[in-house]
């Protein structure tokens, strides 16, 4: 495994500057004190954090309830509202502070204060109520990266509706599956998205999702008019966003929620064909995000925070919609792409808005290195004080460039390991408390009892790879998979590990200093440009095509995306060759884009008369991974049913 070898060679250590340490929220002493407190009085540690960081309508008296493990409850008798915590509680002293700098694709920007955000969220929340949306109803949000996307999410939280955001790059099939699984009452979308100067219809994708007639739960489709183009319209259920807020009051009493009430559902890929509806709580989830802001991002009220993720992913939920607002930060919401109008957009925006804290993904860093390694030097990036990375392991080359060229050797990099399921950072540097190493997400946060174990659940020795687990429940952990408790328990708390350890799905090892190095997924999940994709999901999409008899999907290393999708396909007819193979491959690529979304499109398609299988009929995936990488097969293929397909499958179309 080349990625692991390259991190293994990495031994550099970077100390934070004295200046950073002197001003840090958490010093090394404070960090040790937090860890000790969490070790000695686990519940007391979390109770204090929840009291200090959240504003409760009714304070909790219970902390952790383990009586129905692994369905853990936190602060269960407390009441609060997430939107109140993100907005209203700042109005006393920060009403005129900018909450959101909304930068549009074309470079125009709009500053929205906390008071203005409050008023817009309340108006939209009242509009939702007027359409009959009530506490516990599900609302699917399929929107571009606009200020309105955040307003829609916050408005749901305000009235206790459960949002389920679907990434704007997903296709109608993916939208339909999610609407059906969540039984959504309302869909919120925009007529079009605007990214990199291109307009992409969203409303018509929603129409297509609804056209099969099996989404009976949907009562209304709310449409933001983002562009002036004509919009297909259905009088019976479509309604414009501007009509929804028309005449609505800018006050809306928050719905006081139980700490355990679901805040949202977010679908993510796993090892089966069906994405999982990860369900998060109100109190515990919000607490996790706030602690990440204070500890890992060392949040200061003077910061300008920018997370470049899309709200369609967990990173955008926690670090755009909720946590920066919950601490009263000024943050950027960016509609566009890093390469438009050119590859200096990020650097130009950091200069323009005096960004202090910049959080992006290794794949973005790698592509920007390719497109312009010297471009950051042309801008004034002196406002930056901290950099973050998320989504996949960052290779030391990209880390060094980020550190030296973007951060000018001044800014610590926080490499944050966490997941859709964990809701907030789990293993990440506390930048003023201890040094960082390129490629390592460093140490578990205080209160996060992470460990690396073997198949039986026993801790492995230092330097040895194993499965990453978290041994104690923590507040921001998912509560269940939407309407699938059994899958939740078997996926995340498997019996083999005793049923009480959270199994993350990643492998990792620890070095001499206890620093954790993530090695990759242990399940059939690919990480393409920091996005999670299930191989089974792509395989089911492929075999749904009338031409395809069988398909197997694996990942291969890619220098920008991290991993690329390779599909091995057997057609119902003859194995295609030459132009015919080109044509069918192109057709299958656009088929997958249509079934799931462009991000799932295979980079490489290979046709065989069959797939390599053992005599018992199992597809030999390890062999396919070797073929995908173009490496020589050293595995024993003597048990193969059909060795001659190996040659066919080593040829890319
Ligand atoms: C936040 C997010 C989760 C998976 C996770 C792991 C990979 C995320 C990482 C990382 C190494 C990091 N991952 N951050 N691997 N270093 N700093 O990305 O959530 O989309 O659910 O993906 O991403 O494999 O299990 P999600």
XYZ file of C-alpha atoms and ligand atoms in Angstrom:
679
model
C 0.000 0.000 0.000
C 1.866 3.038 -1.243
C -0.135 5.631 0.738
C 0.754 3.943 3.996
C 4.411 3.633 3.096
C 4.579 7.318 2.324
C 3.098 8.318 5.664
C 5.274 5.836 7.471
C 8.346 7.630 6.186
C 7.080 10.924 7.540
C 8.744 11.928 10.779
C 8.748 15.733 10.815
C 7.209 17.467 13.824
C 5.959 21.066 13.782
C 5.660 23.114 16.959
C 3.154 25.955 17.118
C 4.742 29.429 17.329
C 5.046 31.151 20.726
C 2.579 33.721 19.506
C -0.001 31.053 18.708
C 0.582 29.262 22.020
C 0.305 32.466 24.059
C -3.056 33.306 22.549
C -4.496 29.796 22.305
C -7.823 28.895 23.923
C -6.402 25.630 25.212
C -2.822 25.514 26.500
C -1.064 22.228 27.054
C -1.894 22.422 30.784
C -5.542 23.105 30.038
C -5.548 20.188 27.610
C -4.102 17.828 30.221
C -6.647 19.035 32.748
C -9.512 18.346 30.316
C -8.208 14.848 29.573
C -7.817 14.102 33.289
C -11.277 15.347 34.065
C -12.758 13.205 31.263
C -10.877 10.147 32.539
C -11.831 10.646 36.169
C -15.427 11.811 35.841
C -16.685 11.088 32.349
C -20.276 12.160 32.875
C -19.290 15.218 34.908
C -16.945 16.260 32.129
C -19.711 16.163 29.517
C -22.308 17.691 31.822
C -20.044 20.689 32.489
C -19.369 21.106 28.770
C -23.090 20.983 27.958
C -23.953 23.521 30.650
C -21.152 25.904 29.671
C -21.656 25.797 25.914
C -25.379 25.441 25.303
C -28.280 27.639 26.355
C -31.017 25.424 27.786
C -34.680 26.322 28.077
C -34.938 23.576 30.653
C -31.608 22.356 32.029
C -31.054 18.605 32.077
C -30.706 16.545 35.217
C -29.697 13.304 33.487
C -26.369 13.085 31.677
C -25.729 9.737 29.983
C -28.377 7.036 29.826
C -26.860 3.689 28.863
C -29.850 1.569 29.853
C -30.732 0.697 26.260
C -27.210 0.383 24.756
C -26.216 0.993 21.994
C -29.131 3.467 21.862
C -27.444 5.936 24.158
C -29.123 9.113 25.352
C -27.506 12.331 26.494
C -29.038 15.155 28.554
C -32.354 13.440 27.875
C -34.640 15.533 30.062
C -33.172 18.874 28.945
C -34.905 21.199 26.494
C -33.347 23.586 24.011
C -33.578 24.778 20.429
C -30.667 24.625 17.988
C -31.669 27.745 16.068
C -32.046 29.697 19.328
C -28.527 28.605 20.260
C -27.165 29.566 16.840
C -28.894 32.936 16.518
C -31.090 34.378 19.266
C -28.646 34.044 22.103
C -26.193 36.306 20.248
C -28.675 39.124 19.706
C -27.959 40.754 23.088
C -24.428 41.762 22.152
C -23.886 40.712 18.521
C -27.053 41.752 16.694
C -25.040 43.859 14.261
C -22.120 41.486 13.916
C -21.854 39.815 10.520
C -22.958 36.206 10.800
C -22.637 35.274 7.149
C -20.602 36.726 4.329
C -22.375 35.200 1.393
C -20.102 35.275 -1.650
C -21.855 34.405 -4.869
C -20.376 32.654 -7.853
C -19.850 35.939 -9.739
C -17.881 37.506 -6.872
C -20.655 39.688 -5.473
C -20.863 39.448 -1.713
C -23.527 40.184 0.844
C -23.056 40.611 4.611
C -25.859 39.248 6.775
C -25.856 40.281 10.429
C -27.112 38.089 13.256
C -30.236 40.271 13.481
C -30.889 39.964 9.752
C -30.271 36.235 9.871
C -32.711 35.969 12.751
C -35.383 37.860 10.834
C -34.932 35.851 7.639
C -34.916 32.513 9.458
C -38.059 33.491 11.390
C -39.897 34.606 8.254
C -39.094 31.402 6.461
C -39.921 29.331 9.569
C -43.311 31.062 9.756
C -43.769 30.352 6.055
C -43.065 26.662 6.618
C -45.565 26.630 9.457
C -48.169 28.240 7.218
C -47.688 25.319 4.824
C -48.491 22.930 7.643
C -44.966 21.868 8.624
C -44.887 20.697 12.238
C -42.375 19.374 14.737
C -41.033 15.999 13.605
C -41.991 16.432 9.917
C -39.234 15.753 7.398
C -38.109 18.392 4.947
C -35.768 17.534 2.073
C -33.438 20.403 1.140
C -31.886 20.139 -2.336
C -30.258 23.499 -2.786
C -27.168 25.215 -4.116
C -24.634 26.718 -1.698
C -26.557 29.878 -0.957
C -27.319 31.806 2.223
C -30.870 30.526 1.741
C -29.692 26.922 2.156
C -28.475 27.817 5.662
C -31.658 29.800 6.322
C -33.786 26.811 5.279
C -31.860 24.444 7.588
C -32.022 26.883 10.494
C -35.746 27.475 9.912
C -36.392 23.725 10.113
C -34.405 23.537 13.337
C -36.389 26.469 14.702
C -39.746 24.742 14.299
C -38.486 21.250 15.094
C -38.816 19.892 11.565
C -36.139 17.328 10.666
C -34.153 18.389 7.631
C -32.542 15.997 5.234
C -30.178 17.849 2.936
C -29.415 16.140 -0.360
C -26.196 17.285 -2.043
C -27.021 19.398 -5.119
C -24.787 17.191 -7.279
C -26.953 14.109 -6.721
C -29.276 12.986 -9.487
C -33.043 12.551 -9.472
C -32.756 8.865 -8.531
C -30.772 9.683 -5.401
C -33.192 12.506 -4.550
C -36.162 10.151 -4.951
C -34.644 7.432 -2.742
C -34.021 9.936 0.031
C -37.473 11.536 -0.213
C -39.043 8.095 0.011
C -36.943 6.820 2.871
C -37.490 9.976 4.932
C -41.140 10.330 3.842
C -40.600 14.032 3.342
C -43.552 16.425 3.460
C -41.811 19.382 1.831
C -38.955 19.739 -0.656
C -36.981 22.969 -0.732
C -34.970 23.605 -3.880
C -33.898 26.364 -6.278
C -34.755 26.725 -9.935
C -31.048 26.477 -10.800
C -27.664 26.391 -9.175
C -24.860 28.680 -10.322
C -21.338 27.305 -10.097
C -18.274 28.229 -12.084
C -20.397 30.385 -14.400
C -22.606 27.401 -15.264
C -26.320 27.172 -14.562
C -27.637 23.721 -13.621
C -31.340 23.040 -13.184
C -32.327 21.662 -9.778
C -36.090 22.120 -9.853
C -36.502 19.919 -12.909
C -34.438 17.222 -11.168
C -36.887 17.355 -8.277
C -39.753 17.106 -10.795
C -38.129 14.036 -12.292
C -37.687 12.523 -8.820
C -41.377 13.059 -8.125
C -42.546 11.906 -11.565
C -42.638 8.211 -10.661
C -45.660 8.829 -8.488
C -44.216 6.987 -5.507
C -43.403 9.998 -3.340
C -46.905 10.426 -1.893
C -45.680 12.069 1.284
C -44.659 15.266 -0.560
C -47.152 18.111 -0.250
C -45.235 21.154 -1.494
C -42.086 22.040 -3.405
C -40.639 25.409 -2.374
C -38.499 26.964 -5.113
C -35.886 29.677 -4.608
C -35.611 31.840 -7.722
C -31.825 31.931 -7.971
C -31.694 32.796 -11.690
C -34.047 34.365 -14.203
C -34.459 31.317 -16.423
C -37.847 29.777 -17.089
C -38.824 27.229 -14.486
C -41.101 24.240 -15.127
C -44.103 24.732 -12.854
C -46.762 22.568 -11.326
C -49.536 24.750 -9.895
C -50.775 22.046 -7.557
C -47.668 21.816 -5.436
C -44.984 24.316 -6.427
C -44.560 27.564 -4.530
C -41.870 30.251 -4.800
C -39.638 30.927 -1.814
C -40.473 34.656 -2.086
C -44.172 33.835 -1.854
C -43.592 31.618 1.172
C -42.018 34.494 3.143
C -44.363 37.166 1.783
C -46.041 38.953 4.720
C -44.524 36.643 7.341
C -43.470 38.084 10.700
C -39.778 38.300 11.558
C -40.412 36.777 14.976
C -41.005 33.081 15.464
C -40.978 31.480 18.897
C -38.585 28.522 18.738
C -40.069 25.090 19.295
C -38.485 23.839 22.520
C -37.070 20.453 21.731
C -35.992 17.596 23.847
C -32.209 17.216 23.719
C -32.684 13.792 22.127
C -35.176 14.919 19.465
C -33.713 14.415 15.992
C -32.198 17.567 14.488
C -31.563 16.117 11.053
C -31.040 13.059 8.903
C -28.139 12.943 6.479
C -27.717 10.036 4.088
C -24.277 8.548 3.689
C -22.815 5.553 1.901
C -22.033 2.287 3.597
C -21.213 -1.230 2.522
C -24.625 -2.063 1.097
C -26.415 -0.657 -1.924
C -28.714 1.517 0.148
C -27.429 4.757 1.718
C -27.992 5.076 5.453
C -30.029 7.891 6.988
C -27.701 8.992 9.770
C -29.878 10.529 12.481
C -28.437 13.180 14.793
C -29.752 14.560 18.056
C -30.316 18.218 18.966
C -28.287 18.666 22.166
C -25.360 16.293 21.790
C -24.745 17.144 18.139
C -24.648 20.875 18.761
C -22.329 20.456 21.726
C -19.845 18.455 19.632
C -19.673 21.159 16.956
C -19.152 23.938 19.503
C -16.287 22.076 21.177
C -14.646 21.531 17.780
C -14.827 25.288 17.160
C -13.340 26.200 20.546
C -10.736 23.468 20.905
C -9.622 22.569 17.388
C -10.313 25.809 15.516
C -9.238 27.827 18.580
C -12.191 30.104 17.845
C -11.878 33.808 18.712
C -14.654 36.369 18.289
C -12.476 38.339 15.871
C -12.140 35.348 13.509
C -13.423 35.136 9.970
C -14.107 31.447 9.543
C -14.350 29.714 6.178
C -15.245 26.091 5.628
C -15.312 25.395 1.888
C -17.558 22.294 2.092
C -21.035 22.050 0.618
C -23.988 21.930 3.034
C -24.880 18.626 1.363
C -22.167 16.895 3.426
C -21.678 16.586 7.171
C -18.779 19.054 7.060
C -21.150 21.692 5.701
C -23.797 20.824 8.287
C -21.486 21.137 11.267
C -19.062 23.801 10.037
C -21.366 26.041 8.021
C -24.907 25.657 9.253
C -24.455 25.024 12.967
C -21.169 25.318 14.863
C -19.815 28.681 13.584
C -23.201 30.268 14.265
C -23.515 28.567 17.649
C -20.318 30.311 18.797
C -21.320 33.639 17.223
C -18.690 33.632 14.478
C -18.476 35.557 11.229
C -18.242 33.000 8.468
C -18.191 32.735 4.715
C -20.789 30.874 2.675
C -19.369 30.395 -0.803
C -21.551 29.511 -3.744
C -18.866 28.944 -6.369
C -15.934 26.672 -7.143
C -12.198 27.067 -6.392
C -11.303 27.326 -10.076
C -13.637 30.100 -11.233
C -12.967 32.629 -12.623
C -9.506 31.098 -12.150
C -7.528 28.876 -9.803
C -6.740 31.761 -7.452
C -10.344 32.193 -6.276
C -9.719 30.814 -2.750
C -6.621 32.977 -2.222
C -8.327 36.028 -3.617
C -11.282 35.492 -1.261
C -9.023 34.986 1.766
C -7.440 38.369 0.976
C -10.777 40.066 0.280
C -12.565 38.895 3.425
C -9.493 38.704 5.696
C -10.132 35.062 6.501
C -8.397 33.849 9.659
C -9.421 30.191 9.698
C -9.574 28.206 6.479
C -10.907 24.642 6.348
C -10.787 22.573 3.165
C -10.146 19.080 1.802
C -6.874 17.492 0.611
C -8.369 16.899 -2.840
C -8.930 20.656 -3.260
C -5.385 21.356 -2.095
C -3.926 18.822 -4.540
C -5.868 20.194 -7.480
C -4.877 23.779 -6.622
C -1.207 22.768 -6.387
C -1.524 21.388 -9.909
C -3.245 24.462 -11.263
C -1.039 27.103 -9.707
C 1.539 26.259 -7.049
C 2.665 29.883 -6.864
C -0.723 31.567 -6.942
C -1.160 31.960 -3.142
C 2.028 34.075 -3.121
C 0.342 36.704 -5.276
C -2.202 37.524 -2.552
C -2.076 38.969 0.920
C -2.793 35.963 3.099
C -1.491 37.551 6.299
C -4.924 37.365 7.953
C -4.694 33.553 8.123
C -3.805 32.081 11.497
C -5.068 28.508 11.296
C -5.622 25.965 8.509
C -7.737 22.826 8.564
C -8.015 19.650 6.527
C -10.818 17.084 6.385
C -12.248 14.210 4.403
C -9.325 11.909 3.749
C -5.716 11.448 4.792
C -3.569 14.356 3.614
C -0.367 13.290 1.898
C 2.792 14.931 3.276
C 3.549 16.712 -0.041
C 0.172 18.476 -0.027
C 0.524 19.130 3.717
C 3.897 20.850 3.237
C 2.597 23.049 0.446
C -0.470 23.996 2.487
C 1.746 24.760 5.473
C 4.479 26.725 3.671
C 2.778 28.324 0.685
C -0.703 28.997 2.024
C 0.052 29.286 5.743
C 3.499 30.847 5.175
C 4.918 28.610 7.904
C 2.913 30.570 10.464
C -0.358 28.657 10.708
C -0.810 25.291 12.386
C -2.730 22.761 10.281
C -5.494 20.898 12.061
C -5.989 17.573 10.278
C -9.410 16.594 11.589
C -10.609 12.995 11.561
C -14.317 12.531 11.986
C -17.353 11.197 10.119
C -20.967 11.848 9.213
C -21.776 9.534 12.102
C -19.662 11.321 14.723
C -21.100 14.763 13.911
C -18.021 16.611 15.174
C -14.224 16.272 15.344
C -12.969 13.149 17.097
C -9.226 12.940 16.495
C -7.613 16.281 15.753
C -4.890 18.602 16.974
C -5.553 21.148 19.689
C -3.170 23.527 18.005
C -1.831 25.464 20.999
C -1.449 22.377 23.171
C 0.799 19.997 21.247
C 2.854 19.758 18.028
C 1.566 18.412 14.723
C 2.984 15.896 12.234
C 2.175 15.994 8.506
C -0.271 13.195 7.673
C -1.399 12.412 11.233
C -4.682 13.606 12.710
C -2.776 13.429 16.025
C -4.649 12.655 19.263
C -8.257 11.986 20.299
C -10.026 15.028 21.739
C -10.662 15.099 25.491
C -13.617 12.811 26.266
C -13.187 10.762 23.080
C -12.000 7.309 24.068
C -10.563 6.212 20.725
C -8.533 3.033 20.406
C -7.180 0.690 17.756
C -8.235 -2.928 18.144
C -7.969 -6.356 16.500
C -10.897 -8.539 15.348
C -11.696 -9.568 18.910
C -11.758 -6.024 20.219
C -8.405 -6.194 22.033
C -6.129 -3.126 21.762
C -3.260 -3.636 19.328
C 0.296 -2.668 20.194
C 1.857 0.587 19.051
C 2.878 0.556 15.372
C 0.442 -2.196 14.442
C -2.543 -1.548 12.216
C -6.043 -2.287 13.452
C -9.593 -1.123 13.461
C -10.408 2.323 14.807
C -13.063 2.272 17.531
C -14.451 4.631 20.168
C -14.957 2.788 23.398
C -17.367 5.057 25.237
C -20.494 6.742 23.865
C -20.121 10.507 23.348
C -22.778 13.209 22.863
C -22.410 13.981 19.132
C -22.581 10.346 17.959
C -25.449 9.434 15.636
C -28.464 8.084 17.511
C -29.605 5.572 14.928
C -30.115 4.985 11.231
C -33.447 6.500 10.300
C -36.064 3.813 10.869
C -33.488 1.046 10.901
C -32.367 0.422 14.470
C -31.190 -3.094 13.643
C -28.826 -1.889 10.930
C -27.525 0.822 13.279
C -26.673 -1.707 15.978
C -25.096 -4.292 13.686
C -23.099 -1.776 11.614
C -21.678 0.371 14.374
C -21.770 -1.786 17.507
C -21.040 -5.279 16.181
C -21.367 -8.247 18.536
C -17.830 -9.407 17.705
C -16.542 -6.319 19.527
C -18.891 -6.822 22.455
C -21.719 -4.627 21.161
C -20.623 -1.500 23.042
C -17.732 -0.104 21.020
C -18.418 2.264 18.150
C -16.788 0.782 15.042
C -15.695 3.634 12.779
C -14.968 1.638 9.618
C -11.394 2.947 9.277
C -8.092 1.251 9.946
C -5.310 3.105 11.729
C -2.172 2.727 13.796
C -0.509 4.648 16.595
C 3.104 5.856 16.625
C 5.564 6.189 19.544
C 3.964 9.415 20.733
C 0.478 7.935 20.572
C -0.328 9.943 17.435
C -2.934 8.277 15.242
C -2.417 7.707 11.517
C -5.497 6.805 9.493
C -4.823 4.148 6.856
C -8.182 3.982 5.045
C -11.581 2.305 5.094
C -11.954 -1.320 6.085
C -15.306 -1.701 4.328
C -16.430 -1.356 0.710
C -16.535 2.411 0.879
C -14.492 4.534 -1.533
C -13.306 8.047 -0.805
C -13.400 10.002 -4.054
C -12.413 13.653 -3.650
C -13.302 13.372 0.021
C -16.793 12.060 -0.774
C -17.981 8.717 0.500
C -19.286 6.315 -2.126
C -20.329 2.719 -1.596
C -18.975 0.302 -4.217
C -22.273 -1.619 -3.951
C -24.243 1.537 -4.666
C -22.371 2.029 -7.947
C -22.640 -1.667 -8.785
C -26.414 -1.611 -8.294
C -26.642 1.431 -10.541
C -24.607 -0.335 -13.246
C -26.580 -3.574 -13.195
C -29.794 -1.571 -13.419
C -28.705 -0.703 -16.973
C -30.368 -3.054 -19.493
C -27.029 -3.820 -21.201
C -25.257 -4.953 -18.055
C -25.226 -8.497 -16.697
C -22.751 -8.068 -13.873
C -20.481 -5.386 -12.434
C -17.845 -5.031 -9.753
C -16.477 -1.684 -8.607
C -13.191 -0.987 -6.810
C -11.042 2.066 -6.155
C -7.615 2.895 -7.532
C -5.232 5.582 -6.267
C -5.617 8.938 -8.023
C -3.244 11.855 -7.530
C -5.931 14.529 -7.189
C -9.103 12.719 -6.133
C -7.361 10.381 -3.704
C -9.287 7.481 -5.137
C -10.925 6.947 -8.539
C -13.759 4.579 -9.426
C -12.910 1.577 -11.619
C -15.778 -0.571 -12.907
C -15.393 -4.118 -14.214
C -18.391 -4.887 -16.362
C -19.843 -7.966 -18.037
C -22.454 -7.177 -20.677
C -25.457 -9.336 -21.450
C -24.289 -9.537 -25.071
C -20.759 -10.084 -26.350
C -17.744 -8.377 -24.856
C -17.453 -5.085 -26.791
C -14.203 -4.083 -28.487
C -12.760 -0.958 -30.151
C -15.275 1.790 -30.980
C -18.136 -0.256 -29.642
C -16.415 -0.547 -26.248
C -15.830 3.234 -26.233
C -19.463 3.870 -26.988
C -20.825 1.536 -24.322
C -18.342 2.835 -21.731
C -19.456 6.416 -22.378
C -23.063 5.335 -22.118
C -22.468 3.580 -18.797
C -20.624 6.564 -17.379
C -23.520 8.885 -18.090
C -25.918 6.243 -16.805
C -24.176 6.238 -13.420
C -24.151 10.048 -13.417
C -27.868 9.931 -14.011
C -28.589 7.227 -11.419
C -26.452 8.603 -8.596
C -24.596 11.754 -9.606
C -21.448 12.788 -11.459
C -19.249 12.153 -8.432
C -19.947 8.408 -8.732
C -19.044 8.187 -12.419
C -16.355 5.555 -13.092
C -13.066 6.958 -14.418
C -12.156 3.640 -15.911
C -14.429 0.927 -17.327
C -13.165 -2.515 -18.292
C -15.159 -5.170 -20.073
C -14.729 -8.899 -19.598
C -16.644 -11.963 -20.670
C -16.813 -12.678 -16.985
C -15.423 -11.523 -13.634
C -12.679 -13.399 -11.796
C -14.430 -15.671 -9.332
C -13.473 -18.388 -6.937
C -14.923 -21.843 -7.546
C -17.575 -21.034 -4.973
C -18.608 -18.056 -7.084
C -17.182 -15.171 -5.043
C -15.856 -12.187 -6.969
C -12.160 -11.801 -6.161
C -12.096 -8.136 -5.295
C -8.519 -8.093 -4.100
C -7.498 -9.272 -7.539
C -9.599 -6.585 -9.163
C -7.884 -3.948 -7.053
C -4.522 -5.189 -8.292
C -5.754 -5.060 -11.902
C -7.224 -1.594 -11.365
C -3.840 -0.274 -10.247
C -2.214 -1.824 -13.285
C 0.069 -3.874 -11.045
C 1.282 -7.378 -11.791
C -0.907 -10.022 -10.300
C 1.024 -11.971 -7.689
C -2.014 -13.461 -5.969
C -2.678 -17.139 -6.427
C -5.157 -17.441 -9.256
C -5.149 -21.215 -9.404
C -8.558 -21.405 -7.744
C -10.026 -19.089 -10.370
C -12.972 -20.476 -12.256
C -12.055 -18.525 -15.377
C -8.408 -17.341 -15.474
C -8.590 -16.132 -19.091
C -10.699 -13.063 -18.184
C -7.701 -11.591 -16.369
C -6.150 -10.355 -19.572
C -9.408 -8.807 -20.787
C -9.925 -6.969 -17.494
C -6.475 -5.464 -17.431
C -7.309 -3.352 -20.497
C -8.934 0.037 -19.904
C -11.360 1.155 -22.591
C -16.041 14.484 7.903
C -16.176 13.486 6.797
C -15.767 9.913 6.771
C -14.560 9.124 6.302
C -13.756 8.554 7.445
C -12.377 8.457 6.824
C -12.297 9.681 5.950
C -12.339 11.949 7.071
C -10.253 12.235 7.562
C -10.401 10.972 6.955
C -8.145 10.574 7.191
C -8.926 12.642 7.973
N -11.711 10.831 6.653
N -11.464 12.812 7.612
N -9.356 10.144 6.771
N -7.912 11.777 7.764
N -8.678 13.838 8.528
O -15.386 13.466 5.883
O -17.229 12.616 6.918
O -18.021 12.039 4.570
O -18.705 10.693 6.607
O -16.379 10.570 5.679
O -13.663 9.989 5.609
O -12.287 7.310 6.037
O -14.296 7.312 7.844
P -17.661 11.479 5.903
